[in-house]
Amino acid sequence: MQTSPSDNLATLDTASSAPRPAEPGGPRRPASPWRGRVMAAGLLLAALNLRPAVTSLGPLLEEVRDGLGMSGTVAGVLTSVPAACFAIFGLTAPRLARRWGLGAVVCAGLAAIATGLVLRPLAGGTVAFLAASGLALAGIAVSNILMPVIVKRWFPDRVGAMTGLYSMGLSLGTAAAAAATVPMTDALGGSWRVGLGVWALVAVVALVPWLFLARDRTNGSEAGGPEAGRSAVSGTVTGGSASGGSAAGGSGADASATAEAPAADGTAIRITRSPIAWAMAVFFGFQATAAYISMGWMPQIFRDAGVSASTSGVLLAVVMAMGVPLAFVLPRLAARLRHQGVLVVILGVFGLVGYAGLWLAPAEGAWAWAVLLGVANCAFPLALTMIGMRARTHAGVARLSAFAQSIGYLLSIPGPLLVGVLYQHSGGWGQPIALMAGFMVPQIVAGVLAGRDRTLEDEA
């Protein structure tokens, strides 16, 4: 019987109590070194392409608005499109992965990104521009949802390190698009259409390893690749207690064996009734709000303060580049802590100080505020790590990732739009920046709650 997308997210089904038979031929063979390298390269290249569609637009937003006749409010809608696409299309990721496998779905997502980035510069009006952006962002959405599952399934003994690699690639792609788009646009003739279209080439390059990973079915049995990815997304999660598993979501035979035990009372874990799931969703939603406001509006804030367009793009790159070193530090540090709330509070304080400086002296202290807000934006790799730590099974991580990211991105949709509306009607940045700072408060509260040392299975 088919299930609806809401069913996929609402319930973590209780597993059968019957033990599974041993795999024929003994335990799985370890992945060959070259296949592991292809997987790691594919993960990094995919991560590099999950933000340029967004951050390449911010530095050129004024030119795009002039070229397409957009008002501030419509531009606010445009900066909310990423979150909307992530919320809507992210819901389809678990079902697609069950049907086609993790590798195939991510490969299709990268193809959608490349196609959307090719079509976007050809748009003759706002509607066409939004539609092409939506296609690219749909591909980003499904890949976003599945990346924590891929890390946990393909690299179960290196969750922290591979999450760091993925987060580093995400930050590098984000920063490179922000810093390089304006100089490339100038070098290629000054057309914003050419400047945005260049990033399609990067997406095409990223497709190469995923064409292999999508087609090669042997890595499902040897290294937990696409075939194993199906079971990671469609597998069942049980309640009950378990002591096995690493801090970053569990690994090894002990965690897997524990995942097969049914809940003592036979109840299913309903993720919509899970305090952990909702805390993660709210935390993810507000950090996404801050990130997409920064990517969409931060260059304009600096430009309105008298900073040049190219320097404003570099400042956005600084905000995003702070995630490169911290992407390695934060996941590993979080994995060693029983409660990640202290990290949430520290990042929140950096954000509040950065917004205060941006309000008081946006141009004079621009570089300092960019660094502070860049540190605050590192809540994203922390959130990814916490998703892996709040469930003990692959299926639990898959469902929690889909729920937290889809609901989180849904919650983040109004933020960039409200900033655009306030900017349009107030004529300045005082009220929008105050709103940004206000968003940090619920982010901190939800993050502290999500950081408690509990898992979905504990709530069964």
Coordinates of C-alpha atoms in Angstrom, one line a residue:
M1 CA 0.0 0.0 0.0
Q2 CA 1.3 3.4 -0.9
T3 CA 1.9 6.1 1.7
S4 CA 1.7 9.8 1.5
P5 CA 4.7 12.1 2.1
S6 CA 3.2 13.0 5.4
D7 CA 3.1 9.4 6.4
N8 CA 6.7 9.1 5.5
L9 CA 7.6 11.8 8.0
A10 CA 5.0 11.2 10.7
T11 CA 5.8 7.8 11.9
L12 CA 8.9 5.8 12.5
D13 CA 7.5 2.3 12.1
T14 CA 8.2 -0.3 14.7
A15 CA 10.4 -3.1 13.4
S16 CA 9.5 -6.7 13.3
S17 CA 10.7 -8.5 16.3
A18 CA 12.0 -11.4 14.2
P19 CA 15.7 -11.5 13.9
R20 CA 17.2 -10.9 10.5
P21 CA 19.1 -13.8 8.9
A22 CA 22.8 -13.5 8.5
E23 CA 23.9 -12.1 5.1
P24 CA 25.0 -14.9 2.8
G25 CA 28.7 -15.2 2.3
G26 CA 29.6 -13.7 5.6
P27 CA 30.1 -10.1 6.6
R28 CA 30.3 -7.3 4.1
R29 CA 33.6 -6.8 2.3
P30 CA 35.2 -3.5 3.1
A31 CA 34.9 -0.9 0.4
S32 CA 37.9 -0.7 -2.0
P33 CA 40.1 2.5 -1.6
W34 CA 39.2 3.9 -5.0
R35 CA 35.5 3.6 -4.4
G36 CA 35.8 5.3 -1.0
R37 CA 37.7 8.1 -2.7
V38 CA 35.0 8.5 -5.4
M39 CA 32.4 8.6 -2.6
A40 CA 34.3 11.3 -0.7
A41 CA 34.9 13.3 -3.9
G42 CA 31.2 13.0 -4.8
L43 CA 30.2 14.2 -1.4
L44 CA 32.6 17.2 -1.6
L45 CA 31.6 18.2 -5.1
A46 CA 27.9 17.9 -4.3
A47 CA 28.4 20.1 -1.2
L48 CA 30.2 22.7 -3.3
N49 CA 27.1 23.1 -5.5
L50 CA 24.5 23.4 -2.9
R51 CA 24.8 27.1 -2.3
P52 CA 26.1 29.0 -5.4
A53 CA 22.6 29.2 -6.9
V54 CA 21.8 31.4 -3.8
T55 CA 24.9 33.3 -3.0
S56 CA 25.8 34.2 -6.5
L57 CA 22.6 36.2 -6.6
G58 CA 23.1 38.4 -3.5
P59 CA 26.0 40.5 -4.9
L60 CA 24.1 41.0 -8.1
L61 CA 20.6 41.5 -6.6
E62 CA 20.5 45.2 -7.4
E63 CA 21.4 44.6 -11.0
V64 CA 18.9 41.7 -11.3
R65 CA 16.2 43.9 -9.8
D66 CA 16.9 46.7 -12.3
G67 CA 17.1 44.3 -15.2
L68 CA 13.8 42.5 -14.4
G69 CA 11.9 45.4 -12.8
M70 CA 11.7 43.9 -9.2
S71 CA 10.5 45.9 -6.2
G72 CA 12.0 45.3 -2.8
T73 CA 9.0 43.2 -1.8
V74 CA 9.3 41.0 -4.9
A75 CA 13.1 40.7 -4.2
G76 CA 12.1 39.6 -0.7
V77 CA 10.0 36.9 -2.2
L78 CA 12.9 35.9 -4.4
T79 CA 15.2 35.5 -1.3
S80 CA 12.5 33.3 0.3
V81 CA 12.3 31.0 -2.7
P82 CA 15.3 28.8 -1.4
A83 CA 13.6 28.1 1.9
A84 CA 10.3 27.4 0.2
C85 CA 11.8 25.0 -2.3
F86 CA 13.7 23.2 0.5
A87 CA 10.5 22.8 2.5
I88 CA 8.4 21.6 -0.4
F89 CA 10.7 19.4 -2.4
G90 CA 12.6 18.1 0.7
L91 CA 9.4 16.2 1.6
T92 CA 9.9 14.0 -1.5
A93 CA 13.5 13.1 -0.7
P94 CA 12.8 10.0 1.5
R95 CA 10.3 8.5 -1.0
L96 CA 12.6 9.1 -4.0
A97 CA 15.5 7.6 -2.2
R98 CA 13.5 4.5 -1.3
R99 CA 12.5 4.1 -4.9
W100 CA 15.7 4.9 -6.7
G101 CA 18.5 4.9 -4.2
L102 CA 20.6 7.7 -2.6
G103 CA 23.1 8.0 -5.4
A104 CA 20.6 8.2 -8.2
V105 CA 18.5 10.9 -6.4
V106 CA 21.5 13.1 -5.6
C107 CA 22.7 12.7 -9.2
A108 CA 19.3 13.8 -10.5
G109 CA 19.4 16.7 -8.1
L110 CA 22.7 17.9 -9.4
A111 CA 21.3 17.6 -13.0
A112 CA 18.4 19.8 -11.9
I113 CA 20.8 22.3 -10.4
A114 CA 22.8 22.5 -13.6
T115 CA 19.7 22.9 -15.8
G116 CA 18.2 25.6 -13.6
L117 CA 21.4 27.6 -13.5
V118 CA 21.6 27.4 -17.3
L119 CA 18.0 28.5 -17.8
R120 CA 18.0 31.3 -15.2
P121 CA 20.2 33.8 -17.1
L122 CA 18.0 33.3 -20.1
A123 CA 14.8 34.4 -18.3
G124 CA 13.1 37.5 -19.8
G125 CA 11.0 38.3 -16.8
T126 CA 10.5 37.7 -13.1
V127 CA 8.3 34.7 -13.4
A128 CA 10.7 32.8 -15.6
F129 CA 13.6 33.8 -13.4
L130 CA 11.7 32.4 -10.4
A131 CA 10.8 29.2 -12.2
A132 CA 14.4 28.5 -13.3
S133 CA 15.6 29.3 -9.8
G134 CA 13.0 26.9 -8.4
L135 CA 14.3 24.1 -10.6
A136 CA 17.8 24.5 -9.3
L137 CA 16.6 24.8 -5.8
A138 CA 14.5 21.7 -6.0
G139 CA 17.6 19.8 -6.9
I140 CA 19.4 21.4 -4.0
A141 CA 16.5 20.5 -1.6
V142 CA 16.5 16.8 -2.2
S143 CA 20.3 16.6 -2.0
N144 CA 20.3 18.7 1.2
I145 CA 17.9 16.3 2.9
L146 CA 19.8 13.2 2.0
M147 CA 23.4 14.3 2.8
P148 CA 23.2 13.5 6.5
V149 CA 21.8 10.0 5.5
I150 CA 24.6 9.5 3.0
V151 CA 27.3 10.5 5.6
K152 CA 25.9 8.1 8.2
R153 CA 25.3 5.2 5.8
W154 CA 28.4 5.4 3.6
F155 CA 30.8 6.5 6.3
P156 CA 29.4 5.1 9.6
D157 CA 32.8 5.1 11.4
R158 CA 33.6 8.7 10.2
V159 CA 30.4 10.6 10.7
G160 CA 32.1 13.6 12.3
A161 CA 35.0 13.8 9.8
M162 CA 32.8 13.4 6.8
T163 CA 30.2 15.9 8.1
G164 CA 33.1 18.3 8.4
L165 CA 34.2 17.6 4.8
Y166 CA 30.6 18.1 3.6
S167 CA 30.2 21.3 5.6
M168 CA 33.6 22.6 4.5
G169 CA 32.6 22.0 0.8
L170 CA 29.3 23.8 1.5
S171 CA 31.1 26.8 3.0
L172 CA 33.7 26.9 0.2
G173 CA 31.0 26.9 -2.5
T174 CA 29.0 29.5 -0.7
A175 CA 32.0 31.8 -0.2
A176 CA 33.4 31.3 -3.7
A177 CA 30.1 32.2 -5.3
A178 CA 29.7 35.3 -3.1
A179 CA 33.3 36.6 -3.7
A180 CA 33.9 35.6 -7.3
T181 CA 30.5 36.5 -9.0
V182 CA 31.0 40.2 -9.3
P183 CA 34.7 40.1 -10.5
M184 CA 33.7 37.3 -13.0
T185 CA 30.8 39.4 -14.2
D186 CA 33.0 42.4 -14.8
A187 CA 35.7 40.3 -16.5
L188 CA 33.1 38.7 -18.8
G189 CA 31.5 42.0 -20.0
G190 CA 29.5 43.2 -17.0
S191 CA 26.2 41.3 -17.7
W192 CA 24.6 39.8 -14.6
R193 CA 23.2 37.0 -16.8
V194 CA 26.7 35.8 -17.7
G195 CA 27.9 36.2 -14.1
L196 CA 25.0 33.9 -12.8
G197 CA 25.3 31.4 -15.7
V198 CA 28.9 30.6 -15.1
W199 CA 28.0 28.5 -12.0
A200 CA 26.2 26.0 -14.1
L201 CA 29.6 24.7 -15.2
V202 CA 30.5 23.8 -11.7
A203 CA 27.4 21.8 -11.3
V204 CA 28.1 19.9 -14.5
V205 CA 31.6 18.9 -13.1
A206 CA 30.0 17.7 -9.9
L207 CA 27.8 15.3 -11.9
V208 CA 30.7 13.1 -13.0
P209 CA 31.3 11.0 -9.8
W210 CA 27.6 10.8 -9.2
L211 CA 26.9 9.3 -12.6
F212 CA 29.2 6.4 -11.4
L213 CA 27.6 6.3 -7.9
A214 CA 24.1 6.2 -9.3
R215 CA 24.8 3.4 -11.7
D216 CA 27.2 1.2 -9.7
R217 CA 25.1 -1.2 -7.6
T218 CA 28.0 -3.1 -6.1
N219 CA 28.8 -0.3 -3.7
G220 CA 25.5 -1.0 -2.0
S221 CA 26.8 -4.3 -0.7
E222 CA 30.4 -3.3 -0.2
A223 CA 30.3 0.1 1.2
G224 CA 26.7 1.0 2.0
G225 CA 26.3 3.0 -1.2
P226 CA 23.1 3.5 -3.3
E227 CA 21.6 0.1 -2.7
A228 CA 22.2 0.3 1.0
G229 CA 20.9 3.8 0.9
R230 CA 17.5 2.4 0.1
S231 CA 17.4 0.5 3.3
A232 CA 18.7 3.5 5.2
V233 CA 15.8 5.5 4.1
S234 CA 13.1 2.9 4.1
G235 CA 14.3 0.9 7.1
T236 CA 12.4 0.8 10.4
V237 CA 13.3 2.4 13.7
T238 CA 12.3 1.0 17.0
G239 CA 11.9 2.4 20.4
G240 CA 13.5 1.1 23.6
S241 CA 16.9 1.8 25.1
A242 CA 20.3 1.2 23.8
S243 CA 23.7 2.2 25.0
G244 CA 25.7 1.5 21.8
G245 CA 26.7 4.0 19.1
S246 CA 28.9 7.0 18.9
A247 CA 28.1 10.5 19.8
A248 CA 27.6 11.4 16.2
G249 CA 24.7 9.1 15.6
G250 CA 26.1 5.6 16.4
S251 CA 28.1 3.2 14.4
G252 CA 29.2 -0.3 14.2
A253 CA 27.5 -3.6 15.0
D254 CA 26.4 -2.7 18.4
A255 CA 24.3 0.2 17.3
S256 CA 22.9 -1.8 14.4
A257 CA 21.9 -4.7 16.6
T258 CA 20.3 -2.4 19.1
A259 CA 18.2 -0.8 16.3
E260 CA 16.5 -4.1 15.6
A261 CA 15.0 -4.5 19.0
P262 CA 11.4 -3.5 19.2
A263 CA 10.1 -1.1 21.8
A264 CA 9.2 -2.8 25.1
D265 CA 5.6 -1.6 24.9
G266 CA 5.3 -2.2 21.1
T267 CA 4.5 1.5 20.4
A268 CA 5.7 3.3 17.3
I269 CA 7.7 6.5 17.4
R270 CA 5.6 9.3 16.0
I271 CA 8.0 12.0 14.9
T272 CA 5.3 14.7 14.9
R273 CA 4.9 14.1 18.7
S274 CA 8.6 14.1 19.4
P275 CA 9.9 17.0 21.4
I276 CA 13.4 16.3 20.1
A277 CA 12.2 16.4 16.5
W278 CA 10.3 19.7 17.0
A279 CA 13.3 21.3 18.8
M280 CA 15.6 20.3 16.0
A281 CA 13.1 21.6 13.4
V282 CA 12.8 25.0 15.1
F283 CA 16.6 25.3 15.6
F284 CA 17.2 24.3 12.0
G285 CA 14.5 26.8 10.9
F286 CA 15.9 29.8 12.6
Q287 CA 19.5 29.1 11.6
A288 CA 18.3 28.7 8.0
T289 CA 16.4 32.0 8.4
A290 CA 19.6 33.8 9.4
A291 CA 21.6 32.1 6.7
Y292 CA 19.3 33.0 3.8
I293 CA 18.8 36.5 5.0
S294 CA 22.6 36.9 5.0
M295 CA 23.0 35.3 1.6
G296 CA 20.1 37.4 0.1
W297 CA 20.4 40.7 1.8
M298 CA 23.9 41.1 3.4
P299 CA 25.6 42.5 0.3
Q300 CA 22.8 45.1 -0.1
I301 CA 23.1 46.2 3.5
F302 CA 26.8 46.9 2.9
R303 CA 26.2 48.5 -0.5
D304 CA 23.6 50.9 1.1
A305 CA 26.2 51.8 3.7
G306 CA 28.6 53.0 1.0
V307 CA 30.6 49.8 0.4
S308 CA 31.3 48.9 -3.2
A309 CA 29.6 46.0 -4.9
S310 CA 32.7 43.9 -5.2
T311 CA 33.7 44.5 -1.6
S312 CA 30.2 43.7 -0.5
G313 CA 30.4 40.4 -2.3
V314 CA 33.8 39.7 -0.6
L315 CA 32.2 40.5 2.8
L316 CA 29.5 38.0 2.2
A317 CA 32.2 35.5 1.2
V318 CA 33.9 36.2 4.6
V319 CA 30.6 35.5 6.4
M320 CA 30.3 32.2 4.6
A321 CA 34.0 31.3 4.6
M322 CA 34.1 31.2 8.4
G323 CA 32.3 27.9 8.1
V324 CA 35.3 26.3 6.4
P325 CA 37.6 25.9 9.4
L326 CA 34.7 25.7 11.9
A327 CA 33.0 23.0 9.8
F328 CA 35.8 20.6 11.0
V329 CA 36.0 21.8 14.5
L330 CA 32.3 22.1 15.5
P331 CA 31.1 18.6 14.5
R332 CA 34.0 16.9 16.3
L333 CA 33.6 19.1 19.4
A334 CA 29.9 18.5 19.4
A335 CA 30.4 14.7 19.2
R336 CA 32.5 14.8 22.3
L337 CA 29.9 16.7 24.4
R338 CA 26.9 15.1 26.0
H339 CA 24.9 18.4 25.7
Q340 CA 25.5 20.7 22.7
G341 CA 23.6 23.6 24.1
V342 CA 26.7 25.4 25.2
L343 CA 27.8 25.6 21.5
V344 CA 24.4 26.9 20.5
V345 CA 24.6 29.7 23.1
I346 CA 28.2 30.7 22.0
L347 CA 27.2 30.9 18.4
G348 CA 24.1 32.9 19.3
V349 CA 26.1 35.4 21.2
F350 CA 28.4 35.9 18.3
G351 CA 25.3 36.6 16.1
L352 CA 23.8 39.1 18.5
V353 CA 27.1 41.1 18.8
G354 CA 27.4 41.0 15.0
Y355 CA 23.9 42.3 14.4
A356 CA 24.5 45.1 17.0
G357 CA 27.6 46.2 15.2
L358 CA 25.9 46.0 11.8
W359 CA 23.1 48.3 13.1
L360 CA 25.5 50.8 14.8
A361 CA 28.4 51.1 12.2
P362 CA 27.8 48.9 9.1
A363 CA 30.6 50.3 7.0
E364 CA 33.2 51.3 9.6
G365 CA 33.3 47.8 11.2
A366 CA 32.1 45.8 8.2
W367 CA 35.0 43.2 8.3
A368 CA 34.5 42.6 12.1
W369 CA 30.7 42.2 11.7
A370 CA 31.3 39.8 8.8
V371 CA 33.5 37.6 10.9
L372 CA 31.1 37.6 13.9
L373 CA 28.1 36.8 11.7
G374 CA 30.1 34.1 9.9
V375 CA 30.8 32.3 13.2
A376 CA 27.1 32.6 14.1
N377 CA 26.2 31.0 10.7
C378 CA 28.2 27.9 11.7
A379 CA 25.0 26.7 13.4
F380 CA 24.4 24.8 10.2
P381 CA 27.1 22.2 10.5
L382 CA 26.3 22.0 14.2
A383 CA 22.6 21.3 13.3
L384 CA 23.6 18.5 10.9
T385 CA 25.8 16.9 13.5
M386 CA 23.0 17.1 16.1
I387 CA 20.6 15.4 13.7
G388 CA 23.0 12.5 13.5
M389 CA 23.3 12.4 17.3
R390 CA 19.5 12.5 18.1
A391 CA 18.8 9.1 16.6
R392 CA 20.6 5.7 16.8
T393 CA 19.7 4.2 13.5
H394 CA 20.0 5.0 9.8
A395 CA 16.2 5.1 9.4
G396 CA 15.9 7.4 12.5
V397 CA 18.5 9.8 11.0
A398 CA 16.7 9.8 7.6
R399 CA 13.3 10.6 9.1
L400 CA 14.7 13.2 11.6
S401 CA 16.7 14.8 8.8
A402 CA 13.7 15.0 6.5
F403 CA 11.4 16.3 9.3
A404 CA 13.8 18.8 10.8
Q405 CA 15.0 20.2 7.5
S406 CA 11.6 20.3 5.7
I407 CA 9.7 21.8 8.7
G408 CA 12.7 24.0 9.4
Y409 CA 12.9 25.4 5.9
L410 CA 9.1 25.9 6.0
L411 CA 9.5 28.0 9.2
S412 CA 12.3 30.0 7.5
I413 CA 10.3 31.1 4.5
P414 CA 8.8 34.3 6.1
G415 CA 12.2 35.7 7.3
P416 CA 13.8 36.9 4.1
L417 CA 10.4 38.1 2.9
L418 CA 9.8 40.2 6.0
V419 CA 13.2 41.7 5.7
G420 CA 12.4 42.8 2.2
V421 CA 9.0 44.2 3.2
L422 CA 10.5 46.2 6.2
Y423 CA 13.3 47.5 3.9
Q424 CA 10.9 48.6 1.3
H425 CA 8.5 50.4 3.7
S426 CA 11.0 51.8 6.3
G427 CA 13.5 52.9 3.7
G428 CA 16.5 51.8 5.9
W429 CA 18.0 48.8 7.6
G430 CA 17.3 49.6 11.3
Q431 CA 14.1 47.6 11.5
P432 CA 15.3 44.6 9.4
I433 CA 18.5 44.3 11.5
A434 CA 16.4 44.4 14.7
L435 CA 14.3 41.6 13.3
M436 CA 17.4 39.5 12.4
A437 CA 18.7 39.9 16.0
G438 CA 15.3 39.0 17.4
F439 CA 15.4 35.7 15.5
M440 CA 18.5 34.7 17.4
V441 CA 16.5 34.3 20.6
P442 CA 14.2 31.4 19.6
Q443 CA 17.2 29.9 17.8
I444 CA 19.2 29.7 21.0
V445 CA 16.3 28.4 23.0
A446 CA 15.4 25.6 20.5
G447 CA 19.1 24.7 20.1
V448 CA 19.6 24.2 23.8
L449 CA 16.5 21.9 23.9
A450 CA 17.7 20.0 20.8
G451 CA 21.1 19.6 22.3
R452 CA 20.0 17.5 25.2
D453 CA 21.5 14.0 25.5
R454 CA 18.4 12.1 24.2
T455 CA 17.4 10.3 21.0
L456 CA 14.2 9.6 19.2
E457 CA 14.2 6.0 20.4
D458 CA 14.3 7.3 24.0
E459 CA 10.8 8.9 23.5
A460 CA 9.1 5.6 22.4

